[in-house]
Coordinates of C-alpha atoms and ligand atoms in Angstrom, one line a residue:
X37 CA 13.3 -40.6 -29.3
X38 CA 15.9 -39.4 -27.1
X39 CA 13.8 -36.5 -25.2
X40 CA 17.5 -34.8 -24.1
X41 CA 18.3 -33.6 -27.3
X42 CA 14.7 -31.7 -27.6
X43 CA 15.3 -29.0 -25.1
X44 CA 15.5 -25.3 -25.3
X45 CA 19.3 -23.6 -24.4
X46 CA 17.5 -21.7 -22.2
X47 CA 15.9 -24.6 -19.9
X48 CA 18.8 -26.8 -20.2
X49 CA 20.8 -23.8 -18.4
X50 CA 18.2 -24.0 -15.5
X51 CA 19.4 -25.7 -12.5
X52 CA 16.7 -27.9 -10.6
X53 CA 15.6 -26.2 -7.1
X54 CA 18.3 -27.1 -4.5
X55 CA 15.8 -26.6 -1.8
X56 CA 12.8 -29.1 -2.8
X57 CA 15.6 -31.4 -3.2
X58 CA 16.3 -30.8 0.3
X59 CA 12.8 -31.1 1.2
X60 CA 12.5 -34.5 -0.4
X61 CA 15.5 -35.6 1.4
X62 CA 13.8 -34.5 4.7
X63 CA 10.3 -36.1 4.4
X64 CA 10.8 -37.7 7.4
X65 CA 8.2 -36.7 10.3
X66 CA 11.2 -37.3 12.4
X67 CA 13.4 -34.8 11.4
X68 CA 12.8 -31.1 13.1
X69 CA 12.7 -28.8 10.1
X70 CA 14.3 -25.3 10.3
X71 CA 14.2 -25.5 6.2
X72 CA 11.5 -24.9 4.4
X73 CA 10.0 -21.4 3.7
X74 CA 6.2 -22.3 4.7
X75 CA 4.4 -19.6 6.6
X76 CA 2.4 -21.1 9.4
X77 CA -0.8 -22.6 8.8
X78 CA -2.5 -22.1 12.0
X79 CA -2.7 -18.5 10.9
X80 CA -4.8 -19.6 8.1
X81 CA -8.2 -18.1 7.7
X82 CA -10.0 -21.1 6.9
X83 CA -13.4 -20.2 8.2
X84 CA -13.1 -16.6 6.6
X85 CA -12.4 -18.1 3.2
X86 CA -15.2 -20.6 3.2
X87 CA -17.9 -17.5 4.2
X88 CA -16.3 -15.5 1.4
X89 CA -16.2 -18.3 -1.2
X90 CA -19.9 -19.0 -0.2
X91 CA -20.9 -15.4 -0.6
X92 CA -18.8 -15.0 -4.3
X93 CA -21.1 -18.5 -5.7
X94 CA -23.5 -17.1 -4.1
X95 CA -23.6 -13.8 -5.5
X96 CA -22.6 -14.3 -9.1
X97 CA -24.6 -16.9 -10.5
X98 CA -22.2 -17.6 -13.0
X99 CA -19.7 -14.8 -13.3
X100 CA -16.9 -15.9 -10.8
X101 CA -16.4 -19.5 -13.4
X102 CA -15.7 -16.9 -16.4
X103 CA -12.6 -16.0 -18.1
X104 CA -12.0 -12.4 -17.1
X105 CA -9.1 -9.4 -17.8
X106 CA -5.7 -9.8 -17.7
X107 CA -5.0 -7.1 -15.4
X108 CA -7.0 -8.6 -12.9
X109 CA -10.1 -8.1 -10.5
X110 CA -10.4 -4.8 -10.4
X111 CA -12.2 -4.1 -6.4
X112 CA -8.6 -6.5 -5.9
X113 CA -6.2 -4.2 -7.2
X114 CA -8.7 -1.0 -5.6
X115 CA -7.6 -3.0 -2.3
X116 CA -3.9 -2.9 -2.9
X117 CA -3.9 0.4 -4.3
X118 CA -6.1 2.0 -1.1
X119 CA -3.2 -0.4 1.0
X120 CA 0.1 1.9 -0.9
X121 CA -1.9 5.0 -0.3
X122 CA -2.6 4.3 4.0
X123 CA 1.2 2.4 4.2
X124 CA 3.3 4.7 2.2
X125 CA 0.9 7.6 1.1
X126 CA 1.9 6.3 -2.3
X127 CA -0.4 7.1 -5.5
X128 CA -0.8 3.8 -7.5
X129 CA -3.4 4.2 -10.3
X130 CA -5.0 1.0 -11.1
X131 CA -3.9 1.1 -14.7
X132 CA -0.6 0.1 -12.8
X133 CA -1.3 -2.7 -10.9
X134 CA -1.3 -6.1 -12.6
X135 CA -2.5 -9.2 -10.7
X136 CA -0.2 -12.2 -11.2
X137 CA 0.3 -15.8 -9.4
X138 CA 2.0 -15.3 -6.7
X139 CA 5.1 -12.8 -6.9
X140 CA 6.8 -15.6 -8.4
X141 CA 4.9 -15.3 -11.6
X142 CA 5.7 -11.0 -11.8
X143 CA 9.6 -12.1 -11.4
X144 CA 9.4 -14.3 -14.4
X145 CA 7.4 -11.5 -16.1
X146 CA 10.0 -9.3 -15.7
X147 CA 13.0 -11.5 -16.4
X148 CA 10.9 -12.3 -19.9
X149 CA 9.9 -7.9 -20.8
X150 CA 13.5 -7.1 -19.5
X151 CA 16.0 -9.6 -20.1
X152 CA 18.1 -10.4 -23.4
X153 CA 21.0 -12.5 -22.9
X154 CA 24.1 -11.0 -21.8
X155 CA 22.2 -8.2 -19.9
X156 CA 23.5 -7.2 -16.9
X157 CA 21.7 -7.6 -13.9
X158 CA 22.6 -6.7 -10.7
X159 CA 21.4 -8.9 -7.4
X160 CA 22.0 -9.0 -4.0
X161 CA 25.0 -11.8 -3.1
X162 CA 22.8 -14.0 -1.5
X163 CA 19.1 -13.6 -2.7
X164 CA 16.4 -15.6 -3.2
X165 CA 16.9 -18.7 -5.1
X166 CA 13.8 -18.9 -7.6
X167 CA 14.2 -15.7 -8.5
X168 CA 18.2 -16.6 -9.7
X169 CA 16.4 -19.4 -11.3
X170 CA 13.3 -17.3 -13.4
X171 CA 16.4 -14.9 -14.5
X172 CA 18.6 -17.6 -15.7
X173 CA 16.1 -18.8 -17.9
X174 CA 16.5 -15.4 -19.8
X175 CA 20.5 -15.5 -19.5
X176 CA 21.4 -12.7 -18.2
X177 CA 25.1 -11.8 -16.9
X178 CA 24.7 -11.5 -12.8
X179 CA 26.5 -8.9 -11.1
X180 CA 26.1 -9.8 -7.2
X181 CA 26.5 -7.2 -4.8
X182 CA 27.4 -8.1 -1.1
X183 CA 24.7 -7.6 1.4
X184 CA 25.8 -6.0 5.0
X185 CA 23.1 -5.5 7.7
X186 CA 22.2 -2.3 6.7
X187 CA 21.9 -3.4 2.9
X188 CA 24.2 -3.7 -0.1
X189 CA 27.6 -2.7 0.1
X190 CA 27.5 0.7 -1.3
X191 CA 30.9 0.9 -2.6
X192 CA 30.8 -2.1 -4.4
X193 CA 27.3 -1.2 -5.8
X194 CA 28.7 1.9 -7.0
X195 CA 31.8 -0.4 -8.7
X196 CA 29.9 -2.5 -10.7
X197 CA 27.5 0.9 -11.8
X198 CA 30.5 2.2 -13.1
X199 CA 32.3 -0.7 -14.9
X200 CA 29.1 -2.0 -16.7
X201 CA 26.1 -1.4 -18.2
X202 CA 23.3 -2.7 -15.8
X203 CA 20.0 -2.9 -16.6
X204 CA 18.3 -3.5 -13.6
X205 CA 18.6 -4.4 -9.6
X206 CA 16.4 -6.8 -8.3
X207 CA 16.6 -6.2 -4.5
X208 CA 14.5 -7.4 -1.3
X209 CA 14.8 -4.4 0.4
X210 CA 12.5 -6.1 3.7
X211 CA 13.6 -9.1 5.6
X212 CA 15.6 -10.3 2.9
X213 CA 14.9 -13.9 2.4
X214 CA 17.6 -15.9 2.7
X215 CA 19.3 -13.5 5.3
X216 CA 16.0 -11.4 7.0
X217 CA 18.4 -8.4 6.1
X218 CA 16.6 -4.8 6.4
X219 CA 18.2 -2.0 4.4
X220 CA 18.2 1.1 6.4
X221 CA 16.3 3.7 4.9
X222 CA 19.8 6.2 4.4
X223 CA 20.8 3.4 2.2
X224 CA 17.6 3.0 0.5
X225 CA 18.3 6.9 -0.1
X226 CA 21.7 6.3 -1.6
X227 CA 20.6 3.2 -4.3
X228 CA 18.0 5.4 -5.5
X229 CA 20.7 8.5 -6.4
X230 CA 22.9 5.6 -7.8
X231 CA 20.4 4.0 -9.8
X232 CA 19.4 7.4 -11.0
X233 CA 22.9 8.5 -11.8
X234 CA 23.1 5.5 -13.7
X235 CA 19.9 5.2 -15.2
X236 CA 19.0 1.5 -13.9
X237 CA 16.0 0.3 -13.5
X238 CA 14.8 -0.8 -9.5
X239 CA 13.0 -4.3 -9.4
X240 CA 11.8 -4.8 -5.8
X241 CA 10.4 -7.8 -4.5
X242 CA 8.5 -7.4 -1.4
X243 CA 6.6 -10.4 0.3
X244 CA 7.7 -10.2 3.8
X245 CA 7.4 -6.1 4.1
X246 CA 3.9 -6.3 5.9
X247 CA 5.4 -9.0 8.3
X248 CA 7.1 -6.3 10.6
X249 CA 7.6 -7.5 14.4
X250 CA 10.2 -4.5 15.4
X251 CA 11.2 -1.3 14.7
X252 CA 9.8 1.0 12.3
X253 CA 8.8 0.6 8.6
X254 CA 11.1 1.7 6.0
X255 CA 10.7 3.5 3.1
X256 CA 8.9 2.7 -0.2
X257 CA 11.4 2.9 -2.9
X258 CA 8.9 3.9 -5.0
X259 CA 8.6 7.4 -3.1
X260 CA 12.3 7.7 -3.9
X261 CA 12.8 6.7 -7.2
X262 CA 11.0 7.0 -10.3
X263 CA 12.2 4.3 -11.9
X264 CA 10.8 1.5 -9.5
X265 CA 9.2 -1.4 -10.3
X266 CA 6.5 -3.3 -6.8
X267 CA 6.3 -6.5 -6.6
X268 CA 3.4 -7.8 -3.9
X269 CA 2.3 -10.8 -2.5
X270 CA -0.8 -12.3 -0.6
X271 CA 1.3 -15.6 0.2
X272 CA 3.0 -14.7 3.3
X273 CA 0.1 -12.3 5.0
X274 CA -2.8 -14.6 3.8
X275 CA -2.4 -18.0 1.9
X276 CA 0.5 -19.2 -0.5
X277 CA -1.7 -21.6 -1.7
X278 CA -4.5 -18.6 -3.5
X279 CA -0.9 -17.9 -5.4
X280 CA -2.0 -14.3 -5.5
X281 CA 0.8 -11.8 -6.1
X282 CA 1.1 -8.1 -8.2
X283 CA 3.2 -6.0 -10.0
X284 CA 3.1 -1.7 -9.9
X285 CA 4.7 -0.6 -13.4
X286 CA 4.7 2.6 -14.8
X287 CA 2.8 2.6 -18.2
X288 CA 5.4 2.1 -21.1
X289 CA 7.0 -1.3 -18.6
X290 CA 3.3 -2.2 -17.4
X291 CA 2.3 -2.7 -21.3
X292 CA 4.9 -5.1 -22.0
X293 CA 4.0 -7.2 -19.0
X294 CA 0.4 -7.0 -19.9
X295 CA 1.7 -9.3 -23.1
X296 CA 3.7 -11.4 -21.6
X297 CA 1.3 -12.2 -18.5
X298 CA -1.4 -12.7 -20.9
X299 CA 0.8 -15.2 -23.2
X300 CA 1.8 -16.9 -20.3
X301 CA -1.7 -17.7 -18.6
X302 CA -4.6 -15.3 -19.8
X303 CA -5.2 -13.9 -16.3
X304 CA -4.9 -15.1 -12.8
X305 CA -7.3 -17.5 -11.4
X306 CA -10.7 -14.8 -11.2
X307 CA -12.3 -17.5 -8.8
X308 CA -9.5 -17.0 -6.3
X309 CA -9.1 -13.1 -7.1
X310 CA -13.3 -12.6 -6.1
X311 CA -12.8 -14.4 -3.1
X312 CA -9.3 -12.6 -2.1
X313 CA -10.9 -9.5 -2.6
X314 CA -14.3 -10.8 -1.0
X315 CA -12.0 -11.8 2.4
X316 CA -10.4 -8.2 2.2
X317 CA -13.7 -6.5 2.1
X318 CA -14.8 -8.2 5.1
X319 CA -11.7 -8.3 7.3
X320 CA -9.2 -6.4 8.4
X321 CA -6.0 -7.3 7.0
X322 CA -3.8 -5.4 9.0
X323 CA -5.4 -7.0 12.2
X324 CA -4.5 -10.4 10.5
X325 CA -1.3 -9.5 9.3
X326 CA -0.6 -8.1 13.5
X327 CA -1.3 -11.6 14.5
X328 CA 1.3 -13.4 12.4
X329 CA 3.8 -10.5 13.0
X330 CA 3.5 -10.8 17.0
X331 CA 3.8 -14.7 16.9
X332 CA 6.7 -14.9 14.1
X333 CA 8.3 -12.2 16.8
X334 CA 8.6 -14.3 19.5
X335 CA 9.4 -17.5 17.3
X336 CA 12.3 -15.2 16.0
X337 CA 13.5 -14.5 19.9
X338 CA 13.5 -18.0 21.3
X339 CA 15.4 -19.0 17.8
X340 CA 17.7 -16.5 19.0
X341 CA 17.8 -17.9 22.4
X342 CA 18.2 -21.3 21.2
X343 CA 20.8 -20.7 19.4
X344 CA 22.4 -18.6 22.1
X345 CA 22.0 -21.5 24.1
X346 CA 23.1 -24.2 22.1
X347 CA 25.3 -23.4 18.9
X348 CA 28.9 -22.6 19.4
X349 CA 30.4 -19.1 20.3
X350 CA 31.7 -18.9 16.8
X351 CA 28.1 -18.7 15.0
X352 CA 26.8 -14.8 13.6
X353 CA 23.7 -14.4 13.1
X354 CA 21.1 -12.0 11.6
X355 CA 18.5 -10.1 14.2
X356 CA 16.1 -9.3 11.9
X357 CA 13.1 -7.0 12.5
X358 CA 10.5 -9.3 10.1
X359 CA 10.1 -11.7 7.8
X360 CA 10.5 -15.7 8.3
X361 CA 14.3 -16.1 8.4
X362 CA 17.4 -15.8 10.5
X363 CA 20.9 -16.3 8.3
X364 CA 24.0 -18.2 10.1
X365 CA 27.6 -17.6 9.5
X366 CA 29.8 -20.7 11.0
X367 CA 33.8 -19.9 10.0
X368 CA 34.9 -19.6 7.0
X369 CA 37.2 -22.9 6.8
X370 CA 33.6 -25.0 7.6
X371 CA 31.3 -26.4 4.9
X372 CA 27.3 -25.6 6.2
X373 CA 27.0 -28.5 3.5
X374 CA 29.0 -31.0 5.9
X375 CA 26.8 -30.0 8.7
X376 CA 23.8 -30.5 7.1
X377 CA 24.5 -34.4 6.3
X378 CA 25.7 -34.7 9.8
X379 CA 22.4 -32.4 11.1
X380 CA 19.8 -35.1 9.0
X381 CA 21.5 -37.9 10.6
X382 CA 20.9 -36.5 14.2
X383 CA 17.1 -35.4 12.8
X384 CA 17.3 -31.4 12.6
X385 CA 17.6 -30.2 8.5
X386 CA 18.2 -26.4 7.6
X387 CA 19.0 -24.6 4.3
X388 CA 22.8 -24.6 3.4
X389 CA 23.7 -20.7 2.2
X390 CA 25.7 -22.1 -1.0
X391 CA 22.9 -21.9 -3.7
X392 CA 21.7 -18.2 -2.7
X393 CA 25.2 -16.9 -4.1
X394 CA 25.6 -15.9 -7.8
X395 CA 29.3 -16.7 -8.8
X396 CA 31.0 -16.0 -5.7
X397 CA 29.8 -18.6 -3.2
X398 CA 30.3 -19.0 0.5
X399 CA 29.9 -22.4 1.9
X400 CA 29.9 -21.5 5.3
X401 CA 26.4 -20.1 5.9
X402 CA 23.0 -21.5 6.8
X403 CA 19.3 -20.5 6.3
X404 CA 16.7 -20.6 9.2
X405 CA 13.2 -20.4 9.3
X406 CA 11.3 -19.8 12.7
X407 CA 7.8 -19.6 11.5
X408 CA 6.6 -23.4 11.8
X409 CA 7.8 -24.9 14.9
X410 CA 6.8 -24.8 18.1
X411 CA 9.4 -23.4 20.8
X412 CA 9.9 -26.6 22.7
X413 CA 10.5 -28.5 19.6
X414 CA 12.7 -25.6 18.5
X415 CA 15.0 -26.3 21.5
X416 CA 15.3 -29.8 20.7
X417 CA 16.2 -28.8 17.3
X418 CA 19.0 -26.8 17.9
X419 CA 20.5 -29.4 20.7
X420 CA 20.2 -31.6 17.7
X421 CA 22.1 -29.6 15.6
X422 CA 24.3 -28.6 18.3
X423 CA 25.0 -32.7 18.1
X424 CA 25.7 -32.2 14.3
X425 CA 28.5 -29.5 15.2
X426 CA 30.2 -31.6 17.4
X427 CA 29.5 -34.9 15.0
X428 CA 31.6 -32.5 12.3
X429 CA 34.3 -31.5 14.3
X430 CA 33.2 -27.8 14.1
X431 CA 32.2 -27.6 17.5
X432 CA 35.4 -24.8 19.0
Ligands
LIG712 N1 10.1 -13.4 -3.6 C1 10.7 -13.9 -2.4 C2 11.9 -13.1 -1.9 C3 10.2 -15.0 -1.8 O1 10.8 -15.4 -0.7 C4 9.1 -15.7 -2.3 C5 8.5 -16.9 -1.7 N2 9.3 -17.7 -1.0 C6 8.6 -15.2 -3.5 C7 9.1 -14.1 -4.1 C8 7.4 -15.9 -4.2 O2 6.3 -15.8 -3.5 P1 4.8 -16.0 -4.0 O3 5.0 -16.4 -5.5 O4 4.2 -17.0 -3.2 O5 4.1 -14.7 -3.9

């Protein structure tokens, strides 16, 4: 049987993820990683987790091994709720919040309730890659806005509002990942008067807002516009591995996802969601979360002093206030795809920008991530790739 005639349009339209081909390329304990996306492990709460998983077995005799509600555990979603109404003073019902695996899991929701093909979506120009590949499933037509450091370029936001019918934004309003872009909260105040002008639904992905190491917290979207769908994760404030995420939908939207989340998987794992929820009603989790956020703070500043130090005068990069990533801009006549061969062959490996752009690419920019290094290894990193630049002939 030839299995490549058997698949769907839809999965045959899927690229494979650029990036684990990167990190297969890279499995090298050798090489000094600036690429992956992996929060740090030593903030891990191990212990924690083994006292609350004893205490849920404990407990629930045999409760915690049943199948249970698609919505998801309810003391869980009274946790995230009570976590809107301290952070934001927003009111999220519980009828609103739906558990899912890992935000991941509420963007492929969404893309399934939202997206026939041809509809037009608009994303930030770059944004995160696994989400371009859960919407491509669907087909939708992608209308990429460019992203300055204050947000999306208004202008052209408004442009594409205008000249087509656009369903929906999907935006990553905190510490954008790839760029660790911020948008200002007088641009969060304009998108919400364009989306309502226009009538377009507001996706927003948020995994990285808690993670705050400067400046002040923005804005909930969701105080500003209506029409605004959350999406929330555990992974980067607790563990990626629990693959605990949620979505906050108003009622009519909420129902829809309801289906699809319960055709897709029946309900998030209830083992994980009692012991979540057993951790949260035991710790603090903004203590935690203060933790991580001081030490990904300092990991951000000697990055920047690394680079400072190392990379070429040429080189832009992002400052940003949160989040696990800082976004490189070389000149436009260099390929960050170039570097990267000549970066693994002198044992440093980040991201090349190219497969974060929708249609109109840029080959000349480079993810970094800060999060899982050490700072003495990050120095030898970037001298590393400072080798690479020179290597490539990109070095003035
Ligand atoms: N959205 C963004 C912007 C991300 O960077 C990630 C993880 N890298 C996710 C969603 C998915 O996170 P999770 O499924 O672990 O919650």
């Amino acid at each position: 049987m030839n299995y490549s005639n058997l698949f769907s349009e839809r999965i045959n339209n899927v690229p494979k993820s650029f990036i684990r081909e990167i990190l297969s390329l890279i499995q090298n304990d050798d090489i000094i990683s600036f690429a992956g996306g992996l929060p740090n492990p030593d903030f891990f709460p191990v212990e924690e987790f083994r006292q609350a998983s004893n205490k849920v077995l404990m407990d629930c005799d045999t409760d915690a091994l049943q199948y249970t509600i698609t919505e998801g555990y309810r003391p869980l979603r009274e946790h995230i709720s009570k976590r809107y109404k301290q952070k934001f003073n927003l009111d999220v019902p519980l009828e609103q919040i739906l558990i899912t695996s890992g935000s991941q899991q509420g963007i492929d929701l969404l893309a399934k309730v939202l997206m026939n093909k041809g509809d037009g979506l608009l994303i930030e120009n770059p944004t995160y890659l696994a989400a371009i590949q859960s919407f491509i499933v669907y087909q939708p037509e992608f209308f990429p806005v460019s992203l300055q450091n204050d947000g999306p370029d208004l202008a052209e936001m408004e442009q594409i509002l205008e000249k087509h019918d656009i369903k929906a934004f999907y935006s990553i309003p905190n510490f954008q990942n790839p760029t660790g872009l911020t948008y200002s909260d007088e641009k969060r105040r304009h998108i919400a008067d364009l989306l309502k002008k226009h009538n377009t639904l507001l996706l927003v992905d948020d995994p990285y807002g808690d993670i705050r190491f400067e400046g002040t917290p923005a804005e909930s979207f969701k105080n500003l516009y209506e029409h605004t769908i959350l999406m929330g994760s555990f992974s980067k404030t607790v563990s990626p591995g629990c693959r605990l995420g949620w979505l906050v939908a108003p009622k009519e939207i909420y129902e829809k996802l309801y289906i699809a989340k319960q055709a897709s998987d029946l309900h998030t794992s209830y083992l994980t969601q009692r012991i979540m929820a057993q951790f949260l009603d035991d710790h603090d989790l903004d203590q935690h979360v203060s933790k991580i956020s001081d030490f990904y703070g300092k990991q951000k500043d000697a990055m920047i002093r690394a680079i400072n130090e190392y990379l070429p005068d040429f080189v832009e990069y992002t400052k940003p206030e949160g989040g696990m990533f800082i976004w490189l801009t070389i000149r436009e006549d260099m390929d960050a795809l170039k570097l990267f061969r000549a970066a693994v062959e002198e044992g440093v490996a980040f991201v090349p920008g190219e497969p974060f752009f929708v249609n109109r690419k840029k080959k000349n920019t480079l993810r970094m991530n800060f999060t899982n290094v050490s700072e003495d290894v990050m120095m030898e990193g970037m001298k590393r790739l400072a080798r690479a630049f020179q290597k490539v002939g990109y070095s003035k």
